PDB file of C-alpha atoms and ligand atoms in Angstrom:
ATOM      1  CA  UNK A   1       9.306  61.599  82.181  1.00 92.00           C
ATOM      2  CA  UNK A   2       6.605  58.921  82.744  1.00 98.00           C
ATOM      3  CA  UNK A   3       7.589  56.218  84.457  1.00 98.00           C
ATOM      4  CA  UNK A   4       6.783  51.955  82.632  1.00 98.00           C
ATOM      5  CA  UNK A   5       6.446  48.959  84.285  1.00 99.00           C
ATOM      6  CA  UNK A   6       7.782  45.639  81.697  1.00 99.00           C
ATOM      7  CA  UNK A   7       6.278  42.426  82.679  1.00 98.00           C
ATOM      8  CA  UNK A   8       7.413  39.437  80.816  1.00 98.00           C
ATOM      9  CA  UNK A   9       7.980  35.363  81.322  1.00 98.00           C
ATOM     10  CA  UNK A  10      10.862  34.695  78.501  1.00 97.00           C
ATOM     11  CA  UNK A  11      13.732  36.326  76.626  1.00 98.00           C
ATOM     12  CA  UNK A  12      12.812  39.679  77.019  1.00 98.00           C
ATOM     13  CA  UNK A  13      13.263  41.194  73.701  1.00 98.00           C
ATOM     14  CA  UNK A  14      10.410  43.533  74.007  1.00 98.00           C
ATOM     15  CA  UNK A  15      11.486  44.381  76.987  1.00 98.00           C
ATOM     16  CA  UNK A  16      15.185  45.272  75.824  1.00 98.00           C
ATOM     17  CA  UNK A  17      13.466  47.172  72.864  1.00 98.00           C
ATOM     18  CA  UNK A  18      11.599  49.493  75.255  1.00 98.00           C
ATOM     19  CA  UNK A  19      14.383  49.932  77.669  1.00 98.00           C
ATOM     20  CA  UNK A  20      16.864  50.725  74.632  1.00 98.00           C
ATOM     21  CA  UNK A  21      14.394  53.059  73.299  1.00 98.00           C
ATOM     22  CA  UNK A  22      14.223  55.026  76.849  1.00 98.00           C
ATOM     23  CA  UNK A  23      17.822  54.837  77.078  1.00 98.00           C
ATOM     24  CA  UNK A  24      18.105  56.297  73.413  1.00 97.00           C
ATOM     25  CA  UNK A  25      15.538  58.950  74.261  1.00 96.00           C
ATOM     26  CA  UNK A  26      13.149  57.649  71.762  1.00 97.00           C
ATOM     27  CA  UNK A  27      11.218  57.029  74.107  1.00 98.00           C
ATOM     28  CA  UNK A  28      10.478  60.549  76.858  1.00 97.00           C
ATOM     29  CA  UNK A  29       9.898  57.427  79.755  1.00 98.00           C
ATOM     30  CA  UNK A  30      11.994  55.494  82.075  1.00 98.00           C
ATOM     31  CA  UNK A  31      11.444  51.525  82.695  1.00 98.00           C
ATOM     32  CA  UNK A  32      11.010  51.438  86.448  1.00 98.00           C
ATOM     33  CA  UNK A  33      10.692  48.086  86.718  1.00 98.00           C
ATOM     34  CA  UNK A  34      10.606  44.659  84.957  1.00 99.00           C
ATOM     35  CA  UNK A  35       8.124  42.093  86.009  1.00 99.00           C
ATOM     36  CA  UNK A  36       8.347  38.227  85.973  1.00 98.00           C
ATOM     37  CA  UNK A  37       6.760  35.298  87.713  1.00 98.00           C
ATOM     38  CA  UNK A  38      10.356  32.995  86.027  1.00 98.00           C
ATOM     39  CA  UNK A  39      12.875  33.418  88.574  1.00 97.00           C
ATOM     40  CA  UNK A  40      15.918  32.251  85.987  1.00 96.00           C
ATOM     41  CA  UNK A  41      14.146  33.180  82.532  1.00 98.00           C
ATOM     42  CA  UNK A  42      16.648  34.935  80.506  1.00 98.00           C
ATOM     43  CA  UNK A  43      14.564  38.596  80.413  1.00 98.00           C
ATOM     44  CA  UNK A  44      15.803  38.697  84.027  1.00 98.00           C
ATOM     45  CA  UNK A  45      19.469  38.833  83.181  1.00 98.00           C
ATOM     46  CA  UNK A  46      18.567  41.191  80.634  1.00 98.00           C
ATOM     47  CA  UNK A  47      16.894  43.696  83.161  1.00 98.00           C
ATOM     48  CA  UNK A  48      20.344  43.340  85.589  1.00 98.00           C
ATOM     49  CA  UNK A  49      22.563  44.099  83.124  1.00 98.00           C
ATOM     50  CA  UNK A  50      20.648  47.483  82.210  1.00 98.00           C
ATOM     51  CA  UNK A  51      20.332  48.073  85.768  1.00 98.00           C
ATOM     52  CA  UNK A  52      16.853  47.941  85.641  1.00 98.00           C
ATOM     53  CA  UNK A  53      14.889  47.023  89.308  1.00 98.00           C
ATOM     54  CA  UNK A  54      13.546  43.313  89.120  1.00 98.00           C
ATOM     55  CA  UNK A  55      10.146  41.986  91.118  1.00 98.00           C
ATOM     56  CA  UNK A  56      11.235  38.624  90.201  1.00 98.00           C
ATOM     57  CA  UNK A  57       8.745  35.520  92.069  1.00 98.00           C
ATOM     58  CA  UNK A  58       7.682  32.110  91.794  1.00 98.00           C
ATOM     59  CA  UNK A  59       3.626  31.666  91.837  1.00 98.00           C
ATOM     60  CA  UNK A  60       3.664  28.493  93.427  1.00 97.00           C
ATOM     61  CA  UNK A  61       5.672  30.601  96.735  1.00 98.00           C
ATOM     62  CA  UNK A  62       1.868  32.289  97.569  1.00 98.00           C
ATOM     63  CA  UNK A  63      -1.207  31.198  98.315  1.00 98.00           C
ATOM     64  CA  UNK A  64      -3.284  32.381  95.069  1.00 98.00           C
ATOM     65  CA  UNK A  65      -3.098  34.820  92.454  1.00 98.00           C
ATOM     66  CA  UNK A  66      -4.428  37.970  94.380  1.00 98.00           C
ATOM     67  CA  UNK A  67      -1.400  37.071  97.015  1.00 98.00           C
ATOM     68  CA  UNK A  68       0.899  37.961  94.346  1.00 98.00           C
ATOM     69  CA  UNK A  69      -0.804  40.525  92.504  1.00 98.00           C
ATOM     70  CA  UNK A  70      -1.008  42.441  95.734  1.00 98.00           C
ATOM     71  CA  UNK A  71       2.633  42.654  95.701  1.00 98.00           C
ATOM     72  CA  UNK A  72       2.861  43.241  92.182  1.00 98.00           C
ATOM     73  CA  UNK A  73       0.534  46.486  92.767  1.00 98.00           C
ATOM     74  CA  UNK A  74       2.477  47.247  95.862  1.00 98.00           C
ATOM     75  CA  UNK A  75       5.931  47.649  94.355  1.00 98.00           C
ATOM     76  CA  UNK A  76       4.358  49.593  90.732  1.00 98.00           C
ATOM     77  CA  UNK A  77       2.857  52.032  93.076  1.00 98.00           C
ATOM     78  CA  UNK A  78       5.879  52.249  94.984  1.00 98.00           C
ATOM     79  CA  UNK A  79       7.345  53.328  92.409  1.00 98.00           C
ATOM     80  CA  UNK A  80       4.618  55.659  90.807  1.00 98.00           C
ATOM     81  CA  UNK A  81       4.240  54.068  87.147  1.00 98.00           C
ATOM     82  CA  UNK A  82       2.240  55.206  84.534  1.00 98.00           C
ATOM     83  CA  UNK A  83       1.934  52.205  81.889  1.00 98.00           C
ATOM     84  CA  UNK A  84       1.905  48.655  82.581  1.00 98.00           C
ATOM     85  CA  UNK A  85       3.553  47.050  79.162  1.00 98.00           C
ATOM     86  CA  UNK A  86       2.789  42.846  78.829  1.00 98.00           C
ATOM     87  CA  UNK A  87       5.584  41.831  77.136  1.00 98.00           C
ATOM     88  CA  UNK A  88       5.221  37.942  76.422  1.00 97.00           C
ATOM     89  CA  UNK A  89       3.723  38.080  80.441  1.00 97.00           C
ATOM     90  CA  UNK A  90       2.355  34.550  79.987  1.00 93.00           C
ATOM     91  CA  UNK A  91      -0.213  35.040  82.574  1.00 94.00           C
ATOM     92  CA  UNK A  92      -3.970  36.123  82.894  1.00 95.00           C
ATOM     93  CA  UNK A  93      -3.900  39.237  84.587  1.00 97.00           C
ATOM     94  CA  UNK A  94      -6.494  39.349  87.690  1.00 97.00           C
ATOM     95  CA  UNK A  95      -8.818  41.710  89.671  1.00 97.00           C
ATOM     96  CA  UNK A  96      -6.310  42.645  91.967  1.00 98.00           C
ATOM     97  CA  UNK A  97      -3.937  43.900  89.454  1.00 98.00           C
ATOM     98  CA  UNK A  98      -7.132  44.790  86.681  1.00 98.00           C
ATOM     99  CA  UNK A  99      -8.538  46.601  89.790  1.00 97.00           C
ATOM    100  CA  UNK A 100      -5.908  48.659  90.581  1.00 98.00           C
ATOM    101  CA  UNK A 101      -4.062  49.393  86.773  1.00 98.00           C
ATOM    102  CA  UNK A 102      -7.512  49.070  84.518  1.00 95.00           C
ATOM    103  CA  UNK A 103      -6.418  51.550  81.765  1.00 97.00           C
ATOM    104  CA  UNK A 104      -2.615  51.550  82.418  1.00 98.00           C
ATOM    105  CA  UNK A 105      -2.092  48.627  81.300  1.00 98.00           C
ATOM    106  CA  UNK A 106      -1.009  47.331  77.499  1.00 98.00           C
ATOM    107  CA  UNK A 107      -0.010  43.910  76.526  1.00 98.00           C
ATOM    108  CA  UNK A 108       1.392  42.825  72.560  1.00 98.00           C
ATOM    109  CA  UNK A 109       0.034  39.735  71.257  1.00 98.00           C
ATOM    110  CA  UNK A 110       1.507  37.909  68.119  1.00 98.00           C
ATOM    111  CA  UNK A 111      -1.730  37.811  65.691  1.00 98.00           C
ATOM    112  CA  UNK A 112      -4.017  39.893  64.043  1.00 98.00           C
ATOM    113  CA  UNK A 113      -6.309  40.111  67.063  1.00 98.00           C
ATOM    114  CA  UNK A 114      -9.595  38.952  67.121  1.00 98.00           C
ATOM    115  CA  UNK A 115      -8.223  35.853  65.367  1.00 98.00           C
ATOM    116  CA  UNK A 116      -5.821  33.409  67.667  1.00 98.00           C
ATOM    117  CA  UNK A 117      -6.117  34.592  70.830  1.00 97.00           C
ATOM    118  CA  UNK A 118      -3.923  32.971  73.613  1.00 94.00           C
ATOM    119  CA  UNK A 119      -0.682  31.224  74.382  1.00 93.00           C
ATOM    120  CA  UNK A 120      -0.224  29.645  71.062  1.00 96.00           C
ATOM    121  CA  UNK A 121      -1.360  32.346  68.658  1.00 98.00           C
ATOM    122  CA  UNK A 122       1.707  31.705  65.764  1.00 98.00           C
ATOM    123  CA  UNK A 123       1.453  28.055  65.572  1.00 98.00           C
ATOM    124  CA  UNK A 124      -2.470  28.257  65.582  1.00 98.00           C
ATOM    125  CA  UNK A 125      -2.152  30.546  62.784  1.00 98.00           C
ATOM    126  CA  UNK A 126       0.286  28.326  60.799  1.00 98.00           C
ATOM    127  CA  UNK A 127      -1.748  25.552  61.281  1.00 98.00           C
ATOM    128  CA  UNK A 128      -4.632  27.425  60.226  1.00 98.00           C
ATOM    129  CA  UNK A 129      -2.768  28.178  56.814  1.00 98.00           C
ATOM    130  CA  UNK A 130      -3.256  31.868  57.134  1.00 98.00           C
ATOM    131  CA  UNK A 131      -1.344  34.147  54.384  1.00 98.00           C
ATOM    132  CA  UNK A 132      -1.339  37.665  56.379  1.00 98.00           C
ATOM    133  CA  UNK A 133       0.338  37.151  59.797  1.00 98.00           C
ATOM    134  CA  UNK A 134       0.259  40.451  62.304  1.00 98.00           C
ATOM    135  CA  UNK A 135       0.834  41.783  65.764  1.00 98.00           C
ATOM    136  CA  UNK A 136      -1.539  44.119  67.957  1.00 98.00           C
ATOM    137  CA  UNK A 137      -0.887  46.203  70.686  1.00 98.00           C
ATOM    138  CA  UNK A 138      -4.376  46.030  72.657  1.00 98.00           C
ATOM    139  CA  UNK A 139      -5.159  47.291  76.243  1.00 98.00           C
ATOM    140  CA  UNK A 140      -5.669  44.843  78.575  1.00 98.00           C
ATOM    141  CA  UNK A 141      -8.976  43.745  79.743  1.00 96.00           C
ATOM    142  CA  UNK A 142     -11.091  40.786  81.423  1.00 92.00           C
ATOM    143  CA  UNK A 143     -11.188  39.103  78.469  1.00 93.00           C
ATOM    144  CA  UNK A 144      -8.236  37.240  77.443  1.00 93.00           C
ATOM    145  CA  UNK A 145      -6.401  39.175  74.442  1.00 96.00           C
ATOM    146  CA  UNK A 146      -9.759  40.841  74.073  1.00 96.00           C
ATOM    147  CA  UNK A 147      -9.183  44.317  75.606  1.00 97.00           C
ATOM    148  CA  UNK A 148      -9.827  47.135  72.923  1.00 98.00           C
ATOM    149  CA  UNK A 149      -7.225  47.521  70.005  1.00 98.00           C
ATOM    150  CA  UNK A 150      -4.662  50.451  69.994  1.00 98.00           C
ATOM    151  CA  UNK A 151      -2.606  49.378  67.077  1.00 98.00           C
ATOM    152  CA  UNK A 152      -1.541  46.189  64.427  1.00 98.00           C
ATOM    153  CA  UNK A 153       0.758  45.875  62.181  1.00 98.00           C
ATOM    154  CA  UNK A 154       0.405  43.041  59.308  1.00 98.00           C
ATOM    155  CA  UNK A 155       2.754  41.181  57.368  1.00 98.00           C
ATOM    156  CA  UNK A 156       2.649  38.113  54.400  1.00 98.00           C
ATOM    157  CA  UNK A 157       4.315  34.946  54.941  1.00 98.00           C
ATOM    158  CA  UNK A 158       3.107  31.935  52.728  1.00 97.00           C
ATOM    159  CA  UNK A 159       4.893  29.225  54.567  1.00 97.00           C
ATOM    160  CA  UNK A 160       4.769  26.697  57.585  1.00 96.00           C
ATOM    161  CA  UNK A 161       7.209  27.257  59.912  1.00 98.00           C
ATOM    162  CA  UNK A 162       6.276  29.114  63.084  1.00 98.00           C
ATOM    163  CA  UNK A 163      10.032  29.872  63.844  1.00 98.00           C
ATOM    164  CA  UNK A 164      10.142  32.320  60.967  1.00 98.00           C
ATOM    165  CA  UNK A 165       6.903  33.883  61.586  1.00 98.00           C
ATOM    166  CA  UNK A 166       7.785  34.582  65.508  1.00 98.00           C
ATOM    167  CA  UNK A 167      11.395  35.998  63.907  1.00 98.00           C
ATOM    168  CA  UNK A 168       9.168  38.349  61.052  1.00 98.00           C
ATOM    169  CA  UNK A 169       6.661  39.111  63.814  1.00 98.00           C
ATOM    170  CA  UNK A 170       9.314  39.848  66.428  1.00 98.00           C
ATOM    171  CA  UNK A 171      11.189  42.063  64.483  1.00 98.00           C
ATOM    172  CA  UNK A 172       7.664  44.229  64.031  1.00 98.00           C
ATOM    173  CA  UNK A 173       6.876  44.282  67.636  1.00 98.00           C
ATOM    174  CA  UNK A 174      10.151  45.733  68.768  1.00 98.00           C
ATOM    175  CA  UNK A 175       9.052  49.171  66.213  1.00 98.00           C
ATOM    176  CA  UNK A 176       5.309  48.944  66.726  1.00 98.00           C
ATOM    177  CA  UNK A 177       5.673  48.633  70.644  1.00 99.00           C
ATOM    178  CA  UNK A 178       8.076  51.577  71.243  1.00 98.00           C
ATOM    179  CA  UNK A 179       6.200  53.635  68.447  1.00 98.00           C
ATOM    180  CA  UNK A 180       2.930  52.981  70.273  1.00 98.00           C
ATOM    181  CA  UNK A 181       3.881  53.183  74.159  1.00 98.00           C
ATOM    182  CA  UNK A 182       5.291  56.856  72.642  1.00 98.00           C
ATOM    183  CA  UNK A 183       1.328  57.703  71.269  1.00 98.00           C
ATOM    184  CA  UNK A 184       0.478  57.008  74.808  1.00 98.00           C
ATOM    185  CA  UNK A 185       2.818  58.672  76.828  1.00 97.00           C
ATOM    186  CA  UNK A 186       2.291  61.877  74.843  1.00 90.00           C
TER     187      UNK A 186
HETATM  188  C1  GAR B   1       6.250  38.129  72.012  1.00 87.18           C
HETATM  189  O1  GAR B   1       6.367  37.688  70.688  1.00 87.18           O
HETATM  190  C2  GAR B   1       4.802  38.422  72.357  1.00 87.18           C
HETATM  191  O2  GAR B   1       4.056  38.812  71.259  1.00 87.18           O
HETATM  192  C3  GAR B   1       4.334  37.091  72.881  1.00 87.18           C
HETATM  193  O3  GAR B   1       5.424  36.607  73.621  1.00 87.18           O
HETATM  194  C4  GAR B   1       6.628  37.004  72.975  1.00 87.18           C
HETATM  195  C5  GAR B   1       7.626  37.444  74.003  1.00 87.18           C
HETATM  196  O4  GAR B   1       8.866  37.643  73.414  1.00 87.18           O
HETATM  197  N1  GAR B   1       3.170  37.254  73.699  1.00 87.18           N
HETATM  198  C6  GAR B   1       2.154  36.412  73.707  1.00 87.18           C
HETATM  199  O5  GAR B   1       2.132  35.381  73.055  1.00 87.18           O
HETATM  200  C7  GAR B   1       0.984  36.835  74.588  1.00 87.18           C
HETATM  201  N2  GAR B   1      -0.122  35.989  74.392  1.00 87.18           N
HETATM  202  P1  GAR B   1      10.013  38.442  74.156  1.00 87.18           P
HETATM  203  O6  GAR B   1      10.126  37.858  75.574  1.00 87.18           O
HETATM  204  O7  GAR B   1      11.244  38.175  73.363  1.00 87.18           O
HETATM  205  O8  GAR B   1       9.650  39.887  74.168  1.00 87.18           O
END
């Protein structure tokens, strides 16, 4: 049974996905632990209710990044995880946490990667006028969204309403993340 680590800033809808899946035994892995630097953001509640073992913190609380990244890395190896999965973790990852999980580490991003990388990759691509929307599942690097690609998954949507094409994209990412965290773990 390998053992995931969830880190995430918002809802938490990947996160439920992969925790369902594990639950379901879709998935042969247990989520160990959910991740977020939004003490309040709704994922959190999520991760109670399915009894799942928070490291909830606030940034501003330490001195720098590494300060809490070095906690981050203490409590995943605590608790011996395999696979680190970014799920809507709206945070550069840095050395400490790249030095220490380089490899074991996956993050989903909301476009057809290399195109609209970042925070706002939906509403880029909407105001870009793009026809084929898409979602990759990437391993996480230095680069920002620009670790190599594992998987994507495209879709059409001739439109202008970034709403829809987070709900189309959303409902993607909750399949293509479970079916692609299960490659891995194999
Ligand atoms: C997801 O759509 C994910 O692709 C995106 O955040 C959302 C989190 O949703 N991630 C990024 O934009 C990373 N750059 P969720 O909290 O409901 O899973």
């Amino acid at each position: 049974m390998k053992k995931l680590a969830v880190f995430a800033s918002g809802e938490g809808t990947n996160f439920e996905a992969i925790a369902r899946a594990c639950t379901d035994g879709v998935l042969a892995a247990e989520v160990v632990l959910l991740v977020c630097d939004k003490p309040g953001a709704p994922v959190v509640e999520k991760a109670v209710r399915l009894g799942i073992d928070t490291f909830v913190f606030s940034p501003r609380d330490y001195a720098d990044k590494a300060a809490f990244e070095t906690e981050i890395v203490r409590a995943l190896d605590a608790r011996k995880v395999d696979l680190v999965c970014l799920a809507g973790y709206m945070r550069i990852i840095g050395d400490t946490l790249l030095g220490a999980y380089a490899g074991r580490m996956v993050n989903i991003h909301p476009s057809l990667l290399p195109a609209f990388r970042g925070a706002h990759a939906v509403e880029q691509a909407v105001a870009y006028g793009v026809k084929v929307y898409g979602i990759t599942v990437h391993w996480v690097s230095p680069e920002l969204d620009g670790g190599k690609i594992i998987a994507q998954r495209a879709f059409e949507y001739d439109g202008n309403d970034p709403a829809e094409v987070h709900r189309l994209g959303q409902q993607i990412e909750h399949v293509l993340y479970v079916e692609t965290i299960a490659k891995l773990i194999q």
